[in-house]
Coordinates of C-alpha atoms in Angstrom, one line a residue:
X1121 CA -125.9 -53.8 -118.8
X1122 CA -125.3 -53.2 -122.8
X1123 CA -121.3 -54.3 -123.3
X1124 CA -120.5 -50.9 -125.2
X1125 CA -119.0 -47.8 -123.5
X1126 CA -121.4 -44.8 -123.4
X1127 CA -119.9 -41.2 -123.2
X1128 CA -122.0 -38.3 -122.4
X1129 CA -120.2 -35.5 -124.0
X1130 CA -121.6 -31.5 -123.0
X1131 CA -120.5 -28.8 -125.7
X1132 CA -120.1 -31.6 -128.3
X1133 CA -120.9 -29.6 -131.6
X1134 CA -118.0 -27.7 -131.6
X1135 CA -114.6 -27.1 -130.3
X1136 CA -113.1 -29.6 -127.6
X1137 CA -116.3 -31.3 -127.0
X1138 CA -116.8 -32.3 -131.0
X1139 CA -113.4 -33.0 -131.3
X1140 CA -113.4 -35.4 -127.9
X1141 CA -116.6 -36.9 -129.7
X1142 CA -115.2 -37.9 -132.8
X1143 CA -111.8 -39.7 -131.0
X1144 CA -114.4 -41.4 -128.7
X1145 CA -117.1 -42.9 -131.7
X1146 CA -113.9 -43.3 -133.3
X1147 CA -112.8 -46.3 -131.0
X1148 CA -116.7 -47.7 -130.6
X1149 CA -117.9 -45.8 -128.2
X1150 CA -121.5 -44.9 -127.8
X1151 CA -121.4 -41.1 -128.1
X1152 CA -124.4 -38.6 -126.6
X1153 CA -123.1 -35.2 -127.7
X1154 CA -125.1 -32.5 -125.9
X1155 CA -125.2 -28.8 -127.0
X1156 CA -127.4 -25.3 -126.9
X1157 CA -127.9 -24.4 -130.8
X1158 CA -130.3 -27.3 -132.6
X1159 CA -128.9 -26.4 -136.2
X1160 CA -125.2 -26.9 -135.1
X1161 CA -126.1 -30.5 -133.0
X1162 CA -127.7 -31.4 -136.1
X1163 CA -124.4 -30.4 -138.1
X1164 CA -122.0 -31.9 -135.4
X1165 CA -124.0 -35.0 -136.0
X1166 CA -123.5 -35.6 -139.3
X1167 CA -119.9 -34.7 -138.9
X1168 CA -119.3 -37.2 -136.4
X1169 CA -121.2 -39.7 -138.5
X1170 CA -119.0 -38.8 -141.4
X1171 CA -115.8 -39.3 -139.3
X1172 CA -116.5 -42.4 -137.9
X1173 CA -118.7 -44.6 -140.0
X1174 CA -121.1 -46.8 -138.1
X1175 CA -120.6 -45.2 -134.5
X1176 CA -123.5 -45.0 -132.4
X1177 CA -123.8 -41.0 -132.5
X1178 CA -126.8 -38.8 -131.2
X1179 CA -126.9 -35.7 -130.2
X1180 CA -129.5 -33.8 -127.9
X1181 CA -130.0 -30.2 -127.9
X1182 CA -130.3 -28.7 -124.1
X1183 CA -129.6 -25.2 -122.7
X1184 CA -127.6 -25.9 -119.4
X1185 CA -127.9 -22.5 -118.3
X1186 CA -131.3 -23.4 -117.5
X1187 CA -131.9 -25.9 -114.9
X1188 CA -135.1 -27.5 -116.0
X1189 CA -133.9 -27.9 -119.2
X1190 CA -130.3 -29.4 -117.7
X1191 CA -133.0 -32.1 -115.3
X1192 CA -134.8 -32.9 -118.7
X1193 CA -131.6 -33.8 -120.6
X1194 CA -130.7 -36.4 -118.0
X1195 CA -134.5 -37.8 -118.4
X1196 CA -133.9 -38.1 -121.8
X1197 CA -130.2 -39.7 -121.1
X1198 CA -131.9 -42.1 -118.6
X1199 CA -134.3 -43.5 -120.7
X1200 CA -131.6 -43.9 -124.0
X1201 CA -128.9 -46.1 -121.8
X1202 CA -128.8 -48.5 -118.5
X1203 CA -125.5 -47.2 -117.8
X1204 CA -123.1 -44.0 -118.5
X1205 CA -118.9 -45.2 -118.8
X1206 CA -117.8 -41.1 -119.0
X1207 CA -119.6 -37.9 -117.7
X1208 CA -117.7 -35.1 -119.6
X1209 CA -118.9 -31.8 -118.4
X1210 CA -117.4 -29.6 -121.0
X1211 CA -119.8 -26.9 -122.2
X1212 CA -119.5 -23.5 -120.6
X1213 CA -118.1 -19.8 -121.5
X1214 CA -118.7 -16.2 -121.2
X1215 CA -121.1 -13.8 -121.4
X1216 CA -120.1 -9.9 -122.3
X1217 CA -122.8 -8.9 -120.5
X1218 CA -124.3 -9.6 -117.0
X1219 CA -127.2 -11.3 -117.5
X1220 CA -129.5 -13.4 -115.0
X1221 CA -132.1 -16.2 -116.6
X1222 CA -135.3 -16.7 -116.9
X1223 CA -134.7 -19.0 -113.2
X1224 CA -133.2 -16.2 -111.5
X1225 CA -129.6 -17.3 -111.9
X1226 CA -126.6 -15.1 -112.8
X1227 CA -126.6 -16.6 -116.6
X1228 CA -122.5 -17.5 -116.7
X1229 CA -122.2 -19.2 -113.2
X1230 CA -125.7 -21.4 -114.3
X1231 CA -124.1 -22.5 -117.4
X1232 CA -120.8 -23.5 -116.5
X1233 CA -121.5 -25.2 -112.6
X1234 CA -124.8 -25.6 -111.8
X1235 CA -126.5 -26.9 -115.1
X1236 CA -123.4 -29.4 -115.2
X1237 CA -124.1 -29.8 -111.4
X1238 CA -127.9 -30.8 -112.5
X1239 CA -126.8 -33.6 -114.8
X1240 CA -124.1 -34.8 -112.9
X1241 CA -126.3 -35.6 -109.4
X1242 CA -129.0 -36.6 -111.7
X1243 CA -127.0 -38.8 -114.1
X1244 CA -125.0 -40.3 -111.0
X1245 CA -126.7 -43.0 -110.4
X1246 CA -126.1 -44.3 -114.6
X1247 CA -122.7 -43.9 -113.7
X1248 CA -122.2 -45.8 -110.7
X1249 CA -124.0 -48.6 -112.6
X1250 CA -120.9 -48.3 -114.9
X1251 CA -117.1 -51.0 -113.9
X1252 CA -115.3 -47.4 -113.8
X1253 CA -117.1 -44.6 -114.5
X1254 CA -115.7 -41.3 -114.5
X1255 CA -117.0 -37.6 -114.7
X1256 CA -114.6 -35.2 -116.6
X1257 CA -114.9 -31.5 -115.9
X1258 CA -113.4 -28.8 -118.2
X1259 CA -112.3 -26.1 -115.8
X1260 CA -109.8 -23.2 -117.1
X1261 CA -106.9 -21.1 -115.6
X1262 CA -109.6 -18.5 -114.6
X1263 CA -109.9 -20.6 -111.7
X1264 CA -106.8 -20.1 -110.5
X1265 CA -107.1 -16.2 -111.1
X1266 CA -109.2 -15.7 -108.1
X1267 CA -108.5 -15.6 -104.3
X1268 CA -110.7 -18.2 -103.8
X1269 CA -115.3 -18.6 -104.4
X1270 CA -117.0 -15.0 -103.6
X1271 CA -119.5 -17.0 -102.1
X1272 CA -121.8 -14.0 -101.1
X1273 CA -122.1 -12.7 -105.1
X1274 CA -122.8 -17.1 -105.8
X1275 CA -126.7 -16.3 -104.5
X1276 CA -126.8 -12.4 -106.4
X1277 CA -127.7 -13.0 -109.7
X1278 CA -125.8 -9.4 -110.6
X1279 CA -123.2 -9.8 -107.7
X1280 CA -120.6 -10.5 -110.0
X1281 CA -119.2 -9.2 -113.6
X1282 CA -118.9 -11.5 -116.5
X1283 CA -115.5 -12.0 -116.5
X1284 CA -115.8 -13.3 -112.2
X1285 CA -118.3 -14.8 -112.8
X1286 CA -116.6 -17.0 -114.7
X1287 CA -113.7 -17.5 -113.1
X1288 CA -116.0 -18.5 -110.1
X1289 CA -117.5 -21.1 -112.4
X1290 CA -114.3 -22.4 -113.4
X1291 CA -113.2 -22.7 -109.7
X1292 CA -116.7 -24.9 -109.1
X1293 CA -115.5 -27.4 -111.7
X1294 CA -111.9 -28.2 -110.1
X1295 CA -114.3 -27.8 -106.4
X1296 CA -116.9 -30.1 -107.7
X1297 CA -115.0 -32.6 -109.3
X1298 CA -112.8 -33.0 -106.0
X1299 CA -116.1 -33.2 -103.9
X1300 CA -117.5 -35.5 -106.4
X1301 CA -114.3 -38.4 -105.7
X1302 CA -114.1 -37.8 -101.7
X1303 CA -118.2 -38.9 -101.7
X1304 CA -118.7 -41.2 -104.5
X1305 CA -115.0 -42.8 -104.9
X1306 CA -115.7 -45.4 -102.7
X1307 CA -118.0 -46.3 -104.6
X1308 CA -115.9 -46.6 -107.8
X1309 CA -116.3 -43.1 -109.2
X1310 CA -112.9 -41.1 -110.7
X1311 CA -113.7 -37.4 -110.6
X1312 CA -111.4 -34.9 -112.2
X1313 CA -111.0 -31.0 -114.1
X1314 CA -108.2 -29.8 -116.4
X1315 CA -107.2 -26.9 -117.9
X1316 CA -107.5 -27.5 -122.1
X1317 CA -105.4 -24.5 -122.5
X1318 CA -106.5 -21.5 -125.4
X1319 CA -108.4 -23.1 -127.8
X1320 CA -109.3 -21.6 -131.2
X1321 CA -112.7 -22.3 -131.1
X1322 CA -116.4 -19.7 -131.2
X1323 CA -115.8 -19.5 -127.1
X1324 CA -113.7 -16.1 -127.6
X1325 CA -116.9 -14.7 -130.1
X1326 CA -119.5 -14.8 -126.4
X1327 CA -116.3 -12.8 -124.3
X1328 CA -116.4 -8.7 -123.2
X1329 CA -114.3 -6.6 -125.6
X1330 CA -111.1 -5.7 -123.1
X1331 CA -110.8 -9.8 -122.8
X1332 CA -111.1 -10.2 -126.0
X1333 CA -108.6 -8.1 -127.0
X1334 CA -106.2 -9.7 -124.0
X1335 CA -107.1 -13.5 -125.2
X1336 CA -106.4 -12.4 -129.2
X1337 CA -103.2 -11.9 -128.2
X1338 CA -102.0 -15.3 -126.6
X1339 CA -101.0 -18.2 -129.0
X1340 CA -103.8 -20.7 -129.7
X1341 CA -104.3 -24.6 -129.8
X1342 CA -106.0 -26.7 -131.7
X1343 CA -109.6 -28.3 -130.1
X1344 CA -107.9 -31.4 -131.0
X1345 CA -105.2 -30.5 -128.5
X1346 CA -107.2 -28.9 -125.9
X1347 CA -109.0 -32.2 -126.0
X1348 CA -106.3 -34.3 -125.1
X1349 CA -106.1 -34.0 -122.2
X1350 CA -109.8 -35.1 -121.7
X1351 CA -109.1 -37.8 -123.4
X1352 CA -106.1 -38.9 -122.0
X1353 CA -107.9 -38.4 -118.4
X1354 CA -110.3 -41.1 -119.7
X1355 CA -107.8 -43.6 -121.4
X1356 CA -105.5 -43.7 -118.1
X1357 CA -105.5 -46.5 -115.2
X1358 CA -107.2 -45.8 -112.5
X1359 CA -104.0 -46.6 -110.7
X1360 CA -102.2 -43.8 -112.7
X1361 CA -104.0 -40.6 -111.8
X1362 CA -105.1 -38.7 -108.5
X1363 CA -109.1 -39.0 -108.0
X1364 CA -110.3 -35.1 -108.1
X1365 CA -107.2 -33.5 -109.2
X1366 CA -106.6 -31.1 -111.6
X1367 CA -104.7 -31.2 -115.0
X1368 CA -103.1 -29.5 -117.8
X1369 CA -101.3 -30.9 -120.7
X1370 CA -101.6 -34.9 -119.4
X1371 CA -100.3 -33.9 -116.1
X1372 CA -100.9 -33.0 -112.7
X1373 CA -101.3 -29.4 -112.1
X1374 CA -101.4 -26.9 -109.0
X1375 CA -105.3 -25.8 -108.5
X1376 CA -106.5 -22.9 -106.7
X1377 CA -105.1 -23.3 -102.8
X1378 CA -108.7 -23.4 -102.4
X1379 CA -110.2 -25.7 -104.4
X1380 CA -109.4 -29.1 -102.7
X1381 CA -110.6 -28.0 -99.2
X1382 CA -113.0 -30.5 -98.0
X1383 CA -115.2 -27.6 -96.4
X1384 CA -115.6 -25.5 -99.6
X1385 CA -116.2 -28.2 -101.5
X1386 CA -119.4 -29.2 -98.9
X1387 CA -120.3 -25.7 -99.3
X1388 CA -120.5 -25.3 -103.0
X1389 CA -122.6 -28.8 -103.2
X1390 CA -124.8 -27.4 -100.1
X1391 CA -125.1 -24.1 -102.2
X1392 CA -125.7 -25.4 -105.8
X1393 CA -128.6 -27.8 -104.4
X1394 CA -130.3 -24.2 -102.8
X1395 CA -129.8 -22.7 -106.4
X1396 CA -131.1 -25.4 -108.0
X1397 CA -133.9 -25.8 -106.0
X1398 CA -135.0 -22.4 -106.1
X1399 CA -134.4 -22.1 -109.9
X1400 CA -136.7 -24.9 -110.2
X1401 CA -139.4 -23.7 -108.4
X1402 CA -139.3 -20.9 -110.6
X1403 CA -139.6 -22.8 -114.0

């Protein structure tokens, strides 16, 4: 196994992700920034190459909303590095729209759980070739704005609006990351979401107009800030933090009541491997 620590970084040319990338190549880590638009990866490269001068920087372009493309980007991974040190699943947003993709999937749910779902299962076993690997997912506050997963609207590709839609794929995130540590941590693997907080960044530009207007109005951070907490998640002992929990602002946080119950988070893997599969019959 190559000595250096490898980060696989999702949404990495712009906003937390690209400013997560450029405090990891800035301590020598390996960096693999994935994101959707190939002019701005090719921009977020150079930029991170600028910032930190002789890192090992590449970035791939993949479309996670899609699951074929989500299964090639870990193929491509998998044949770059023997091992993956950090997993962060950080690419996501909203849609104004409902919209379902070419696989059949409601377009907002794909993108921010089930395409991060793909490369997760698919990159796992990279990770648990790693001392301490860990898998990072940026979740929001939307998920603790709903009762709990609609789980019915999950397999209706226009079940759902935009806007719970994406609270429902914010709610996977904290779900999956907690399901991810009760069946891998024996095994060595930390699992954990966070909240980044309300981040200036292009996410508001993809949102409907009445949240728009709501989310003009609160006070933004900095990507630098709504990154540290990703970062800090990685940096910590093992020892120090709570494997599958949720956090905001360095700290522990309350998640949905729902989101650490062992049985919905065996239902959301048992339903995003049906999803999956059928997508992929489809591409």
């Amino acid at each position: 196994m190559s000595g250096n620590r490898i980060a696989v970084i999702t949404g990495a040319s712009a906003g937390v992700g690209l400013a997560a990338a450029k405090a990891l190549a800035a301590e020598g880590w390996r960096v693999i920034g994935l994101g959707r638009n190939a002019a701005r990866c090719a921009a977020a490269e150079a930029e991170l190459r600028a910032s930190a001068p002789g890192a090992e920087v590449t970035m791939l372009r993949a479309d996670l909303s899609l699951m074929a493309d989500a299964a090639r980007v870990a193929k491509e991974i998998a044949g770059m590095v023997d091992h993956v040190d950090l997993l962060a699943n950080n690419a996501g947003g909203m849609i104004p729209e409902p919209a379902v993709t070419a696989e059949g999937l409601e377009e907002c749910f794909a993108g921010n759980h089930l395409g991060p779902f793909v490369l997760t299962t698919r990159l796992l076993p990279l990770l648990l070739k790693a001392p301490q690997p860990r898998v990072i997912n940026t979740s929001s506050d939307g998920s603790e704005m709903i009762p709990g997963m609609n789980w019915e609207n999950l397999e209706d590709p226009l079940g759902s609006s935009p806007g719970a839609a994406y609270c429902s794929g914010k709610l996977a995130n904290v779900m999956f990351a907690a399901e991810l540590a009760r069946r891998h941590g024996g095994q060595g693997l930390l699992a954990f979401s966070f909240h980044p907080g309300t981040v200036a960044s292009n996410f508001f530009a993809h949102v409907p107009q009445a949240t728009r207007a709501h989310t003009e109005a609160l006070e933004k951070i900095t990507p630098e800030e709504g990154a540290a907490t990703l970062l800090w998640l990685a940096r910590q002992p093992a020892e120090a933090l709570d494997n599958g929990g949720y956090y905001y602002r360095c700290a522990p946080r309350d998640p949905n009541p729902t989101a650490h119950d062992p049985a919905n988070g065996e239902r959301l893997w048992a339903l995003s491997e049906q999803l999956v599969a059928s997508a992929l019959a489809r591409s």
